[in-house]
Structures are given as C-alpha cells and as structure tokens.
Coordinates of C-alpha atoms in Angstrom, one line a residue:
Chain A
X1 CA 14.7 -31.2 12.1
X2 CA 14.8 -27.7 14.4
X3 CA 15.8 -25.1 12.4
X4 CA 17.7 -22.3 14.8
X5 CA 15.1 -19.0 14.4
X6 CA 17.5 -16.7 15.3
X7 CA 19.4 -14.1 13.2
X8 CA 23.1 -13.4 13.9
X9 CA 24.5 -9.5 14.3
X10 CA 26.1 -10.7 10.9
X11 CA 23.2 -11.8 9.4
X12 CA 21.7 -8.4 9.7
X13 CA 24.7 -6.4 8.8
X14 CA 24.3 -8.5 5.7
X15 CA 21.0 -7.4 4.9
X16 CA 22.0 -4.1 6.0
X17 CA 24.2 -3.7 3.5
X18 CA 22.6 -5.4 0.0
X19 CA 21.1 -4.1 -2.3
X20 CA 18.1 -6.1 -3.7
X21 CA 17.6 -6.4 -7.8
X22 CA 15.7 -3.7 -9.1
X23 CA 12.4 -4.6 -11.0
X24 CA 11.5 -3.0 -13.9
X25 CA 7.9 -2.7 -15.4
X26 CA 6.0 -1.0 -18.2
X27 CA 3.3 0.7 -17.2
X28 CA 0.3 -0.5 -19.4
X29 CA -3.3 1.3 -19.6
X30 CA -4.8 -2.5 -19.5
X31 CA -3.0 -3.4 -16.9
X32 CA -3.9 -0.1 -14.8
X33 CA -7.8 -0.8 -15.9
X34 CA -7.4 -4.4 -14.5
X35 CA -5.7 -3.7 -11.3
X36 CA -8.6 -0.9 -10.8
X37 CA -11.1 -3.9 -11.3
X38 CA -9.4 -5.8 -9.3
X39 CA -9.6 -3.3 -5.9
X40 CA -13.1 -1.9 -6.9
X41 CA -12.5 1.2 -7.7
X42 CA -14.2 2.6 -10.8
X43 CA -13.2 6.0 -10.5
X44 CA -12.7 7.2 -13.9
X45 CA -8.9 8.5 -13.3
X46 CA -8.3 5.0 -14.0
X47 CA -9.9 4.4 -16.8
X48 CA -11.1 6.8 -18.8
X49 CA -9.1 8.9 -21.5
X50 CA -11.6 11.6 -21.6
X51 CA -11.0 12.5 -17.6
X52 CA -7.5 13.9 -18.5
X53 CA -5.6 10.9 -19.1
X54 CA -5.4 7.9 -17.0
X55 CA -3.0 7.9 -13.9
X56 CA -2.6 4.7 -12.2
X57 CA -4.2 4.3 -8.5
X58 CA -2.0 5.1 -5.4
X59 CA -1.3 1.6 -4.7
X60 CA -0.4 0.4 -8.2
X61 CA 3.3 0.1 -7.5
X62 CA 3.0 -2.5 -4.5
X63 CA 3.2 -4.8 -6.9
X64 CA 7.0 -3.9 -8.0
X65 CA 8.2 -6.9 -6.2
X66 CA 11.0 -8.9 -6.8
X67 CA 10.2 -12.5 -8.0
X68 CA 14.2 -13.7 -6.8
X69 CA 14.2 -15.5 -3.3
X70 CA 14.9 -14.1 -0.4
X71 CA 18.3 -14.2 1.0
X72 CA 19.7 -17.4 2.9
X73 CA 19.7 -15.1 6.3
X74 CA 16.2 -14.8 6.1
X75 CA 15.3 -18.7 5.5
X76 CA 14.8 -19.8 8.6
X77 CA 11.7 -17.1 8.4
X78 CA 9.5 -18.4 4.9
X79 CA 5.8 -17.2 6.2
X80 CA 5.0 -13.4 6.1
X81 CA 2.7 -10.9 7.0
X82 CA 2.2 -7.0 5.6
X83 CA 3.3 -4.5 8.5
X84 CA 2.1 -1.4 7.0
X85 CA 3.2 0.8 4.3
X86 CA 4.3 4.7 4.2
X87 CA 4.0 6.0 0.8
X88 CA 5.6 9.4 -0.7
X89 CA 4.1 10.3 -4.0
X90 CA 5.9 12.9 -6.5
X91 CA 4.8 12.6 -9.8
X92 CA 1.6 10.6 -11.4
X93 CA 2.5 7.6 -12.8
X94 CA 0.9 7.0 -16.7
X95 CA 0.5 4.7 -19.2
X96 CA 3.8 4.3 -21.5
X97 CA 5.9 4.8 -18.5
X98 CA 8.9 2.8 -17.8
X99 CA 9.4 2.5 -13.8
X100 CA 12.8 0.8 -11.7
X101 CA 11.9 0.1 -8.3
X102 CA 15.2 -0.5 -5.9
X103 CA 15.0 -1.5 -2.4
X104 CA 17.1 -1.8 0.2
X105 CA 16.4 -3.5 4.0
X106 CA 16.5 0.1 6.2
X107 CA 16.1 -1.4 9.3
X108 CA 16.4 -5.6 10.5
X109 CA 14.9 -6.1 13.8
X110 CA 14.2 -9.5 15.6
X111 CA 11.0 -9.8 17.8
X112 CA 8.4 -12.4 19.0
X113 CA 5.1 -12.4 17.8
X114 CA 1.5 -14.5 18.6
X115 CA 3.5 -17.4 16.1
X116 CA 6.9 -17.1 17.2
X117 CA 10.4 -15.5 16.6
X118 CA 9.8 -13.3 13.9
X119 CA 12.1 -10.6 11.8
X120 CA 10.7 -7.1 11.1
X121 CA 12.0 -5.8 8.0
X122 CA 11.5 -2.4 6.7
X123 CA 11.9 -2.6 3.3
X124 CA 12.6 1.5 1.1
X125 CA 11.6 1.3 -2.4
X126 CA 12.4 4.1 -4.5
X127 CA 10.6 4.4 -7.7
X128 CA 12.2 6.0 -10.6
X129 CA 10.5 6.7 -14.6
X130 CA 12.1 6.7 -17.5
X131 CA 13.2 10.5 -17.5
X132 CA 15.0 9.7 -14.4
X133 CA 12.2 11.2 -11.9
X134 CA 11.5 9.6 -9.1
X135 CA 7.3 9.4 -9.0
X136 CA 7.3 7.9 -5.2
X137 CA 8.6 6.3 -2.4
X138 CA 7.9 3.4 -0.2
X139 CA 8.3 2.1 3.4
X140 CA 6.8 -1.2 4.0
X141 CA 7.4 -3.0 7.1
X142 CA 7.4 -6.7 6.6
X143 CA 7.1 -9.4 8.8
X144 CA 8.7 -12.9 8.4
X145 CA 8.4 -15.6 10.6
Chain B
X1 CA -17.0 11.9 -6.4
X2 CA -16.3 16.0 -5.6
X3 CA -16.1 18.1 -8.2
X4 CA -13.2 20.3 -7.7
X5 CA -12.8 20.2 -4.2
X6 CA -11.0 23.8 -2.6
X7 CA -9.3 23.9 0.3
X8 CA -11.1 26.3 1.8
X9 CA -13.9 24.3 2.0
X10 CA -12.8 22.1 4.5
X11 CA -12.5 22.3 7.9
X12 CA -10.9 20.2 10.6
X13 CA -12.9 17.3 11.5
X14 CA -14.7 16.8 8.6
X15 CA -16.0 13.4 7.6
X16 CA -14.5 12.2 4.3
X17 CA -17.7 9.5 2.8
X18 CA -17.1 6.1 3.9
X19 CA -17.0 2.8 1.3
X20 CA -18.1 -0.4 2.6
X21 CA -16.2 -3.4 0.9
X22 CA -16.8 -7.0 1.2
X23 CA -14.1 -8.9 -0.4
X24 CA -15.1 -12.0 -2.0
X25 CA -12.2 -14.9 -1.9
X26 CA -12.8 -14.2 -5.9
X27 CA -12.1 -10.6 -5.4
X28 CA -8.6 -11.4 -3.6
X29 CA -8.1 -14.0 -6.3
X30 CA -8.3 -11.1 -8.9
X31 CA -6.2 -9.2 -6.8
X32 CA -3.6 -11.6 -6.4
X33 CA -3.3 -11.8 -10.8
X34 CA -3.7 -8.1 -11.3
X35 CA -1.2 -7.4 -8.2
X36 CA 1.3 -10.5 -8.9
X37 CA 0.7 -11.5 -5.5
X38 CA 0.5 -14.9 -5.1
X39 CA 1.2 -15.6 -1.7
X40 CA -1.2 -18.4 -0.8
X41 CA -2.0 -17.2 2.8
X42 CA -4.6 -15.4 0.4
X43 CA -6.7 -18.2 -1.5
X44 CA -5.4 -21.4 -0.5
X45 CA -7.1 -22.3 3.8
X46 CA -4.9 -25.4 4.0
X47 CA -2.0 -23.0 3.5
X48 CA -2.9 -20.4 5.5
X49 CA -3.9 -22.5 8.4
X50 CA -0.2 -24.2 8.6
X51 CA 1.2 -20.9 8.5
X52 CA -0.3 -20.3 12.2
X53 CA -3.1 -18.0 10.7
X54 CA -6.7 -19.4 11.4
X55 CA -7.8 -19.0 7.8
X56 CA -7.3 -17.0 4.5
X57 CA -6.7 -13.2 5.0
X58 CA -7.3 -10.3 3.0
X59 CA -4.2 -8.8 1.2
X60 CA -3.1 -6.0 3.2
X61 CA -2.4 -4.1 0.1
X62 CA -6.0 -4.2 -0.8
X63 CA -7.2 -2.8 2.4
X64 CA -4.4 0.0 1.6
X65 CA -6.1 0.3 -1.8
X66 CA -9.4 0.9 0.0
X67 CA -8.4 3.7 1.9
X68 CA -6.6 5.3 -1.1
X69 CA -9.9 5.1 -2.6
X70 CA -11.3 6.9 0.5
X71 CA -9.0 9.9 -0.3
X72 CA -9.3 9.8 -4.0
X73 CA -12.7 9.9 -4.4
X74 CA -12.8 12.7 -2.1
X75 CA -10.5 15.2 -3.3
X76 CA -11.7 14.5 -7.0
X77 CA -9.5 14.7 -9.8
X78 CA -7.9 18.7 -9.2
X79 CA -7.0 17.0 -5.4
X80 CA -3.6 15.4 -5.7
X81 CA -2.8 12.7 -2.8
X82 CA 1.3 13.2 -1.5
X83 CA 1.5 11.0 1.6
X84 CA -0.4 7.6 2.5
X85 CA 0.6 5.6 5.5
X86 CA -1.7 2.5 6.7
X87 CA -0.7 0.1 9.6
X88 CA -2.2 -3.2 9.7
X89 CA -3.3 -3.9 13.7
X90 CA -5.3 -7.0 12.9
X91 CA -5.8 -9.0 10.3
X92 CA -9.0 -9.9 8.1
X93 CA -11.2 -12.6 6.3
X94 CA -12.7 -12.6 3.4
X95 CA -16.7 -12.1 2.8
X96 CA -16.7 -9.2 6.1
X97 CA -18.0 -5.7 5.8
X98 CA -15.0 -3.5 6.0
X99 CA -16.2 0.0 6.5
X100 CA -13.2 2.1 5.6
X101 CA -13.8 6.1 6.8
X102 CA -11.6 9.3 6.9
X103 CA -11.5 12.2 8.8
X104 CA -9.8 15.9 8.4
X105 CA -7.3 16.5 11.1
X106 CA -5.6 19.5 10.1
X107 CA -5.6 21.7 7.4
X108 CA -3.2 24.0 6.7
X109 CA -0.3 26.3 4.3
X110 CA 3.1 25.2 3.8
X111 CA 5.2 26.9 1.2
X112 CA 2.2 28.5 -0.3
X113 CA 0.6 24.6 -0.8
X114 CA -2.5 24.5 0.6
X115 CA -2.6 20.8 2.4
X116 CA -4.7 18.7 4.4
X117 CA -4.5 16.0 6.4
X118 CA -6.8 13.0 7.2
X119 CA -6.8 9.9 9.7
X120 CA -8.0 6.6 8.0
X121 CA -9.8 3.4 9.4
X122 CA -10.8 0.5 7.8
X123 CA -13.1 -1.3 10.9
X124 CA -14.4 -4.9 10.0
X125 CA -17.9 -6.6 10.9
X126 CA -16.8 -7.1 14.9
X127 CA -16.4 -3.3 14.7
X128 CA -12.7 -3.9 15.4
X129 CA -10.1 -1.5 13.7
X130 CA -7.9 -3.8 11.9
X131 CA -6.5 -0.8 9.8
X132 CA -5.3 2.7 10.6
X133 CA -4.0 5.3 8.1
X134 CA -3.1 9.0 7.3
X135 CA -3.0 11.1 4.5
X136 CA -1.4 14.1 3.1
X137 CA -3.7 15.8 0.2
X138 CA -2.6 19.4 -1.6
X139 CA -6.1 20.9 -2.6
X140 CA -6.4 23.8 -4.9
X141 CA -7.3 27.5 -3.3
X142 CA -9.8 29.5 -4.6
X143 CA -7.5 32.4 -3.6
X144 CA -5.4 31.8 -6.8

C-alpha cells in the first residue's frame, strides 16, 4: 500500500492551530544525578549539595516530551530526526520543583530530504515551575519523514 | 573547572577547553532511560537501518548536552548560561571521538549585564563538523 506523503494546507492549519498536552514532571535530585551520569558530566552543580545546591544541567528538560501519539496529519511521516534546538534559560531549575511544559507547532513546512518527502516542524516549549515562573524556553526543529 | 570566571578576563577569540566524548552504544542506552528517549534509531541497527539511516546514531540531545558541558565547565559555577542553540548538520555513530570546542566571539554590556558569547562545534573522528552551536553566558564583573 502507497501511502500519499504529502500534507494538505489544512493539514498544517491544523497543527498550526493545536495545542499539544502539557507534560508535567517533578524534578527529583536522583533523577538530576542520573541524567548527569548518563551525559558524562560530573560537574558537581549536579550533584553535590555542598556546591550551593544542585541545579539540573542545561539540557535536563529535553526530556519533557509528550508520551501521546502524534496527530493523524503527521502519520504518513513515523521516522524522525533532531533539527536543532534554541534554548532560552530564565531561572535554574532545582530539586522539588514542579515543571509544565506546553508546546505548540510554530512553524509546519514540507521539504525533501536525502530519504524523501519530509515535514519540518518547529516545535516552542515553554516551561513553567510551580510559582508560575517560567525557567526557559525551547525551539526544536524536528524532522519527520 | 574555572573558579569564578570575570568578564573581564576574557577576550574575543578565546578558546573555551575542549572535551573529547566517545559514546559507547551503552552510554546512549543510559541516555535513552535517564532521558525517556526511547526512539530505537538509537540502540536497535535493524531499526535504524529500515528507517533509511545506515546504522545507530547518537541522540542529538546528547551531543547538545556535550556542548552545554563545554560552556558550564567554563564559566564555573558564579557564570550563569542564558542562551544555547545547536544545529545538527550531520549525523553520528556511536564509539567516534567527538571533540566538542568553543570559542569567544563577542563580549560585551547590555543593560549593565556583562555577557559573552561563544560559537560551538562538536567535530567527529573524519574531522567533519556534525554539530554547530552558540551561546549566551552573563559573567560576573570585577567592577561591582
């Protein structure tokens, strides 16, 4: 079966115009000390209490993702690839705090790539604590084909 | 690591210290718990190769993490990083020397906040630049 690779002017007004569910996570010292592992950075701002209290590592909130599928407009597209990412930091992010991610689609384009018709997606993620702050920001472009 | 790192001591075109990583597939496996990414393109070939790539690729959000670490460990723990862009131009494999490097570009006062900013590259074992960056660092001034 052919599946049509193409994305109507609808299809991307519809991703223009939803909003994806927010994820929510708790920020836990273990889990900053195991993602710190888990890049190789033993820089004690992870880790150790002593340096000030621990702040988690720049990249920490990638991983605020949402686990729900992606829309039926995007189907035809299941395989992916990482663009980039622009990051806007505000405020450290610590143990105990409660962060929302929301993200929206800020920009649909269609383009070929090296494996075919593809979809660039650039994908805002703002990140808001507890108190209401926001602590960054997030512009990854994403690549589905 | 610097030890309270002022802005007046740097100057445009300054080397920030390079890291060498070599990413083990076990290392992207640990990545992919601790990170909740578990797209197979990652740690499973069979996978990857049907998806058109020729083999497992490194997360691109662990060479980002690599280059934050580039910045971090330079501006030491009174340094505090604002902006952090990368662009993936290639992608790459497991088990290659990734030599990840920054450089001052400009440094410089805005609204009394003494900033900096750096270029990244992350260049793997073929000396190809698979990875380029920028960052945005506010450093403290020893005129305070």
């Amino acid at each position: 079966m052919t599946v049509s690779k193409t994305l109507s002017d609808q299809d991307r007004k519809t991703l223009l115009d939803m909003s994806l569910p927010p994820v929510t996570m708790d920020v836990e010292k273990g889990h900053i000390k195991r993602f710190a592992e888990a890049i190789g950075d033993p820089n004690p701002l992870w880790s150790d209490e002593s340096a000030g209290g621990i702040i988690a590592p720049p990249t920490f909130l990638r991983m605020m993702i949402t686990e729900a599928p992606a829309p039926p407009e995007l189907a035809p597209f299941p395989q992916m690839l990482d663009g980039g990412s622009e990051w806007t930091y505000m405020e450290p992010v610590k143990p105990g705090d409660v962060i929302t991610a929301v993200t929206r689609y800020a920009s649909v384009n269609q383009r070929s790539i090296a494996m075919g018709p593809a979809v660039f997606l650039l994908l805002e993620t703002e990140y808001t604590n507890q108190r209401g702050d926001v602590v960054a920001k997030q512009r990854n472009t994403l690549i589905r084909y | 690591m610097a030890e309270n790192l002022y802005w007046e001591d740097v100057a445009e075109g300054q080397e920030l210290p390079a890291l060498v990583k070599q990413p083990s597939k076990r290392q992207l496996v640990k990545y992919a718990g601790a990170s909740g990414d578990f797209y197979e393109v990652h740690y499973d070939k069979d996978f990857a190769v049907e998806t058109g790539l020729p083999g497992l690729i490194v997360h691109g959000a662990l060479k980002n993490a690599y280059l934050a670490q580039v910045v971090t460990d330079w501006m030491g723990s009174t340094g505090a990083l604002k902006k952090l862009s990368v662009k993936y131009r290639g992608t790459d494999v497991p088990d290659d020397a990734l030599t990840c490097s920054g450089r001052v570009t400009k440094t410089y006062v805005e609204d009394g906040v003494h900033q900096v900013d750096c270029a990244l590259t992350l260049v793997n074992g073929a000396g190809e630049q698979t990875t380029t960056g920028l960052a945005t660092v506010i450093l403290p001034s020893r005129e305070k």
